[in-house]
Amino acid sequence: MRLKNKVAIITGGGSGIGRATCQLFAEQGARVVVADINQKGGKETVALVEKAGSKAVLVKADVSQEDQVKRLIKRAVQAFGKLDILVNNAAAFVFGRVEDATLEDWNRVLGTNVLGPALCVKHAVPEMKKAGGGAIVTIGSISSFIAQPDYVPYNTSKSALINMTRCLAMDLAPFKIRANVVCPGVIRTPTLQRIIEERRMTPEEIQREWGNYHLLKRLGEPREIAQAVLFLASDEASFVTGTHLMVDGGYTAH
Ligand SMILES: NC(=O)c1ccc[n+]([C@@H]2O[C@H](COP(=O)([O-])OP(=O)(O)OC[C@H]3O[C@@H](n4cnc5c(N)ncnc54)[C@H](O)[C@@H]3O)[C@@H](O)[C@H]2O)c1
């Protein structure tokens, strides 16, 4: 068990990569706090964690709202007595060209994807200090590094997480708190499924537009991302901080 006796908060734990991370963490002995705005998805994840033999609580929290983040951290410590791991996974998917993005779009994407992780870290750190250390894993993307057509708001938000993490790693190292980013390629999650349905993409189009860009010539699965999050959250990564791990099937290698 790689996370025995650990307590982890996973934001956006009610779906996709967040859910797979909750499940894998539970299998590895962690007690899990599922934080999401989606109650239904969150409840399903709690049931999956319990099925995996661990304990979970669901906290309804919008990571862009500081009062809700404060409450989330408080509830986690009330439920399980401490906090060791924070996974910043929740995201808003706001795409488009700069001419089309509204002020509301920018506030939503930066509020959820940049301010959200910053607020979660801010309020988690005092608890991690009490616990004698901790691990923060934030979900970036291939979009943290590359340009993609009509992706300005999302990619701006995802690139900010890389340097936020380096700065966090520097400031938090004295307290034995590590901070790292996992950058997925294109992963089969409910959000991707929604995009596929909206664009009415055929399997051939999915392969041509996304699959073929990965050296491994396929999309990734949520659990393949969760495995990387597990490594960085665990003591096996005790000398890893301030960096990012591409889990992108080679998408950004060429
Ligand atoms: N799916 C991909 O191809 C892909 C690729 C690269 C990076 N990512 C990143 O992986 C992470 C998870 O993506 P996914 O595809 O699993 O998404 P998903 O939509 O399946 O799950 C995201 C979850 O976050 C929750 N959420 C959204 N806004 C929130 C908020 N303000 N507060 C709390 N919860 C909120 C949603 O309710 C949802 O349950 C995101 O950070 C995303 O940017 C995904």
Coordinates of C-alpha atoms and ligand atoms in Angstrom, one line a residue:
M1 CA 0.0 0.0 0.0
R2 CA 1.7 3.1 -1.2
L3 CA -0.6 5.7 0.5
K4 CA -1.3 3.9 3.8
N5 CA -2.5 6.2 6.5
K6 CA -2.6 9.2 4.1
V7 CA -5.5 11.6 3.7
A8 CA -6.0 13.1 0.3
I9 CA -8.3 15.8 -1.2
I10 CA -9.1 15.4 -4.9
T11 CA -10.9 18.3 -6.5
G12 CA -13.1 17.4 -9.4
G13 CA -13.2 13.9 -8.0
G14 CA -16.7 13.3 -9.3
S15 CA -15.6 12.4 -12.9
G16 CA -12.9 11.3 -15.3
I17 CA -9.3 11.6 -14.2
G18 CA -10.3 12.8 -10.7
R19 CA -12.5 9.8 -10.1
A20 CA -9.8 7.4 -11.4
T21 CA -7.4 9.1 -9.0
C22 CA -9.8 8.7 -6.0
Q23 CA -10.2 5.0 -6.8
L24 CA -6.5 4.3 -7.2
F25 CA -5.7 6.2 -4.0
A26 CA -8.3 4.2 -2.2
E27 CA -6.8 0.9 -3.5
Q28 CA -3.4 2.2 -2.1
G29 CA -4.8 2.8 1.4
A30 CA -5.6 6.6 1.3
R31 CA -8.7 8.0 2.8
V32 CA -10.2 10.3 0.2
V33 CA -12.1 13.6 0.3
V34 CA -14.0 14.0 -3.0
A35 CA -14.5 17.7 -3.8
D36 CA -16.8 18.6 -6.6
I37 CA -19.6 20.9 -7.7
N38 CA -21.3 17.8 -9.1
Q39 CA -23.0 16.0 -6.2
K40 CA -24.3 13.1 -8.3
G41 CA -20.8 12.3 -9.7
G42 CA -19.3 12.8 -6.3
K43 CA -21.6 10.3 -4.7
E44 CA -20.8 7.7 -7.3
T45 CA -17.1 8.2 -6.7
V46 CA -17.6 7.8 -2.9
A47 CA -19.3 4.5 -3.6
L48 CA -16.4 3.4 -5.8
V49 CA -13.9 4.3 -3.1
E50 CA -15.8 2.3 -0.5
K51 CA -15.9 -0.6 -2.9
A52 CA -12.1 -0.3 -3.1
G53 CA -12.0 -0.9 0.6
S54 CA -11.4 2.6 1.9
K55 CA -13.3 5.6 3.3
A56 CA -14.4 8.8 1.5
V57 CA -16.4 11.9 2.2
L58 CA -18.0 14.1 -0.4
V59 CA -17.7 17.9 0.0
K60 CA -19.6 20.1 -2.4
A61 CA -17.2 22.9 -3.2
D62 CA -16.5 25.2 -6.0
V63 CA -12.7 25.7 -6.0
S64 CA -13.0 29.2 -7.3
Q65 CA -14.8 30.4 -4.2
E66 CA -12.6 31.0 -1.2
D67 CA -15.3 30.4 1.5
Q68 CA -16.1 27.0 -0.1
V69 CA -12.4 26.1 -0.2
K70 CA -12.0 27.0 3.4
R71 CA -14.9 24.8 4.3
L72 CA -13.5 22.0 2.2
I73 CA -10.2 21.9 4.1
K74 CA -12.0 22.1 7.4
R75 CA -14.4 19.3 6.5
A76 CA -11.5 17.1 5.4
V77 CA -9.7 17.5 8.7
Q78 CA -12.9 17.0 10.7
A79 CA -13.5 13.8 8.8
F80 CA -10.0 12.2 8.8
G81 CA -8.0 14.2 11.3
K82 CA -5.3 15.6 9.0
L83 CA -4.3 16.4 5.4
D84 CA -1.3 15.0 3.5
I85 CA -2.2 15.2 -0.2
L86 CA -4.0 17.8 -2.4
V87 CA -4.7 16.9 -6.0
N88 CA -5.8 20.0 -8.0
N89 CA -7.7 18.4 -10.8
A90 CA -11.0 20.3 -11.2
A91 CA -11.1 22.4 -14.4
A92 CA -13.3 24.5 -16.6
F93 CA -13.0 23.8 -20.3
V94 CA -13.3 27.1 -22.0
F95 CA -12.0 27.1 -25.5
G96 CA -12.1 29.6 -28.4
R97 CA -10.3 32.5 -30.1
V98 CA -9.3 35.6 -28.1
E99 CA -11.8 37.7 -30.2
D100 CA -14.7 35.5 -29.0
A101 CA -13.8 34.9 -25.3
T102 CA -16.0 37.1 -23.1
L103 CA -14.9 38.6 -19.7
E104 CA -17.2 35.9 -18.1
D105 CA -15.3 33.2 -20.0
W106 CA -12.0 34.5 -18.8
N107 CA -13.2 34.8 -15.2
R108 CA -14.5 31.2 -15.3
V109 CA -11.5 29.6 -16.8
L110 CA -8.9 31.5 -14.7
G111 CA -11.1 31.3 -11.6
T112 CA -11.4 27.5 -11.7
N113 CA -8.1 26.5 -13.3
V114 CA -5.7 29.0 -11.8
L115 CA -7.3 30.7 -8.8
G116 CA -8.8 27.4 -7.7
P117 CA -5.5 25.6 -7.2
A118 CA -4.0 28.7 -5.6
L119 CA -6.8 28.9 -3.1
C120 CA -6.8 25.2 -2.4
V121 CA -3.0 25.3 -1.7
K122 CA -3.3 28.4 0.4
H123 CA -5.8 26.8 2.8
A124 CA -4.3 23.3 2.6
V125 CA -0.7 24.4 3.5
P126 CA -1.4 25.1 7.2
E127 CA -2.8 21.6 7.6
M128 CA 0.1 20.0 5.7
K129 CA 2.5 21.9 8.0
K130 CA 0.8 20.5 11.0
A131 CA 1.1 17.0 9.4
G132 CA 4.9 17.5 9.1
G133 CA 4.8 17.7 5.3
G134 CA 2.7 17.0 2.2
A135 CA 2.4 16.6 -1.5
I136 CA 0.5 18.8 -4.0
V137 CA -0.2 17.4 -7.4
T138 CA -1.8 19.7 -10.0
I139 CA -3.2 18.5 -13.3
G140 CA -1.8 20.5 -16.2
S141 CA -2.0 19.3 -19.8
I142 CA -0.2 19.1 -23.1
S143 CA -2.0 22.4 -23.4
S144 CA 0.4 23.9 -20.8
F145 CA 3.1 23.8 -23.4
I146 CA 1.7 23.8 -26.9
A147 CA -0.5 26.0 -29.1
Q148 CA -3.7 24.5 -30.3
P149 CA -6.2 26.2 -32.7
D150 CA -9.0 28.1 -30.9
Y151 CA -7.8 27.1 -27.4
V152 CA -6.6 30.5 -26.0
P153 CA -8.4 30.7 -22.6
Y154 CA -7.8 27.0 -21.6
N155 CA -4.2 26.9 -22.7
T156 CA -3.4 30.2 -20.9
S157 CA -4.8 28.8 -17.7
K158 CA -3.0 25.5 -18.0
S159 CA 0.4 27.1 -18.7
A160 CA 0.1 29.2 -15.6
L161 CA 0.1 26.1 -13.4
I162 CA 3.6 25.1 -14.5
N163 CA 5.2 28.2 -13.1
M164 CA 2.9 28.5 -10.1
T165 CA 4.1 25.0 -9.2
R166 CA 7.8 25.9 -9.5
C167 CA 7.2 28.9 -7.2
L168 CA 5.1 26.8 -4.7
A169 CA 7.9 24.2 -4.6
M170 CA 10.4 26.8 -3.7
D171 CA 8.4 28.5 -1.0
L172 CA 7.1 25.2 0.5
A173 CA 10.2 23.1 0.4
P174 CA 11.3 24.2 3.9
F175 CA 8.1 22.7 5.2
K176 CA 8.7 19.3 3.4
I177 CA 5.7 20.1 1.1
R178 CA 6.4 19.0 -2.5
A179 CA 4.5 20.4 -5.5
N180 CA 4.4 18.9 -9.0
V181 CA 2.3 18.8 -12.2
V182 CA 1.0 15.9 -14.3
C183 CA 0.4 16.8 -17.9
P184 CA -2.0 14.4 -19.7
G185 CA -2.4 14.0 -23.4
V186 CA -5.9 13.5 -24.8
I187 CA -7.7 11.2 -22.3
R188 CA -11.0 9.4 -22.6
T189 CA -13.1 11.1 -20.0
P190 CA -16.8 12.3 -19.9
T191 CA -15.7 15.8 -21.0
L192 CA -13.9 14.4 -24.0
Q193 CA -16.9 12.3 -24.8
R194 CA -19.1 15.4 -24.7
I195 CA -16.8 17.2 -27.2
I196 CA -16.9 14.2 -29.5
E197 CA -20.7 14.1 -29.4
E198 CA -21.0 17.9 -29.9
R199 CA -18.7 17.7 -33.0
R200 CA -20.3 14.4 -34.1
M201 CA -16.8 12.9 -34.6
T202 CA -16.5 9.5 -36.1
P203 CA -13.9 7.0 -34.7
E204 CA -11.7 7.7 -37.8
E205 CA -11.9 11.5 -37.1
I206 CA -11.0 10.9 -33.4
Q207 CA -8.0 8.9 -34.5
R208 CA -6.9 11.4 -37.1
E209 CA -7.4 14.5 -35.0
W210 CA -6.1 13.2 -31.7
G211 CA -5.0 9.6 -31.6
N212 CA -2.3 10.0 -34.3
Y213 CA -0.6 12.9 -32.6
H214 CA 0.4 10.6 -29.7
L215 CA 3.5 8.5 -30.6
L216 CA 1.6 5.6 -29.1
K217 CA -1.2 6.3 -31.7
R218 CA -4.1 6.2 -29.3
L219 CA -5.9 8.2 -26.6
G220 CA -5.0 7.7 -22.9
E221 CA -7.2 6.3 -20.2
P222 CA -8.0 8.1 -16.9
R223 CA -6.2 5.4 -14.8
E224 CA -3.0 6.0 -16.8
I225 CA -3.0 9.5 -15.5
A226 CA -4.0 8.5 -12.0
Q227 CA -0.9 6.2 -11.9
A228 CA 1.4 9.2 -12.4
V229 CA -0.5 11.3 -9.8
L230 CA -0.1 8.4 -7.4
F231 CA 3.7 8.3 -7.9
L232 CA 4.1 12.1 -7.3
A233 CA 1.8 12.0 -4.3
S234 CA 3.6 9.1 -2.7
D235 CA 6.8 8.9 -0.7
E236 CA 8.4 7.2 -3.8
A237 CA 8.7 10.7 -5.2
S238 CA 10.3 12.1 -2.0
F239 CA 13.1 13.9 -4.0
V240 CA 10.8 15.2 -6.8
T241 CA 9.5 18.8 -6.5
G242 CA 8.9 21.8 -8.8
T243 CA 8.6 19.8 -12.0
H244 CA 6.1 18.3 -14.4
L245 CA 5.6 14.8 -15.7
M246 CA 4.2 14.5 -19.3
V247 CA 1.8 11.5 -19.5
D248 CA 0.9 12.1 -23.1
G249 CA 1.8 9.0 -25.0
G250 CA 4.6 11.0 -26.6
Y251 CA 2.4 13.8 -27.9
T252 CA 4.8 16.6 -27.1
A253 CA 8.0 14.6 -27.9
H254 CA 7.8 15.6 -31.6
Ligands
LIG1 N1 -9.6 14.7 -20.7 C1 -8.5 15.2 -21.3 O1 -8.2 14.9 -22.5 C2 -7.5 16.0 -20.5 C3 -6.3 16.3 -21.1 C4 -5.4 17.1 -20.5 C5 -5.7 17.6 -19.2 N2 -6.9 17.3 -18.6 C6 -7.1 17.8 -17.3 O2 -7.5 16.8 -16.4 C7 -8.4 17.3 -15.4 C8 -9.6 16.4 -15.3 O3 -10.2 16.5 -16.6 P1 -11.4 15.4 -17.0 O4 -11.3 15.3 -18.5 O5 -11.3 14.2 -16.1 O6 -12.7 16.3 -16.7 P2 -14.2 15.9 -16.2 O7 -15.1 17.0 -16.8 O8 -14.5 14.5 -16.5 O9 -14.1 16.1 -14.6 C9 -13.9 17.4 -14.1 C10 -14.6 17.5 -12.8 O10 -14.3 18.7 -12.2 C11 -15.5 19.2 -11.7 N3 -15.4 20.7 -11.6 C12 -15.5 21.6 -12.6 N4 -15.4 22.8 -12.1 C13 -15.3 22.8 -10.8 C14 -15.2 23.7 -9.8 N5 -15.2 25.0 -10.0 N6 -15.0 23.3 -8.5 C15 -15.0 21.9 -8.2 N7 -15.2 21.0 -9.1 C16 -15.3 21.4 -10.4 C17 -16.6 18.8 -12.6 O11 -17.9 18.8 -12.0 C18 -16.1 17.4 -12.9 O12 -16.7 16.4 -12.0 C19 -8.6 18.7 -15.7 O13 -7.7 19.5 -15.0 C20 -8.2 18.8 -17.2 O14 -7.8 20.1 -17.6 C21 -7.8 16.5 -19.3

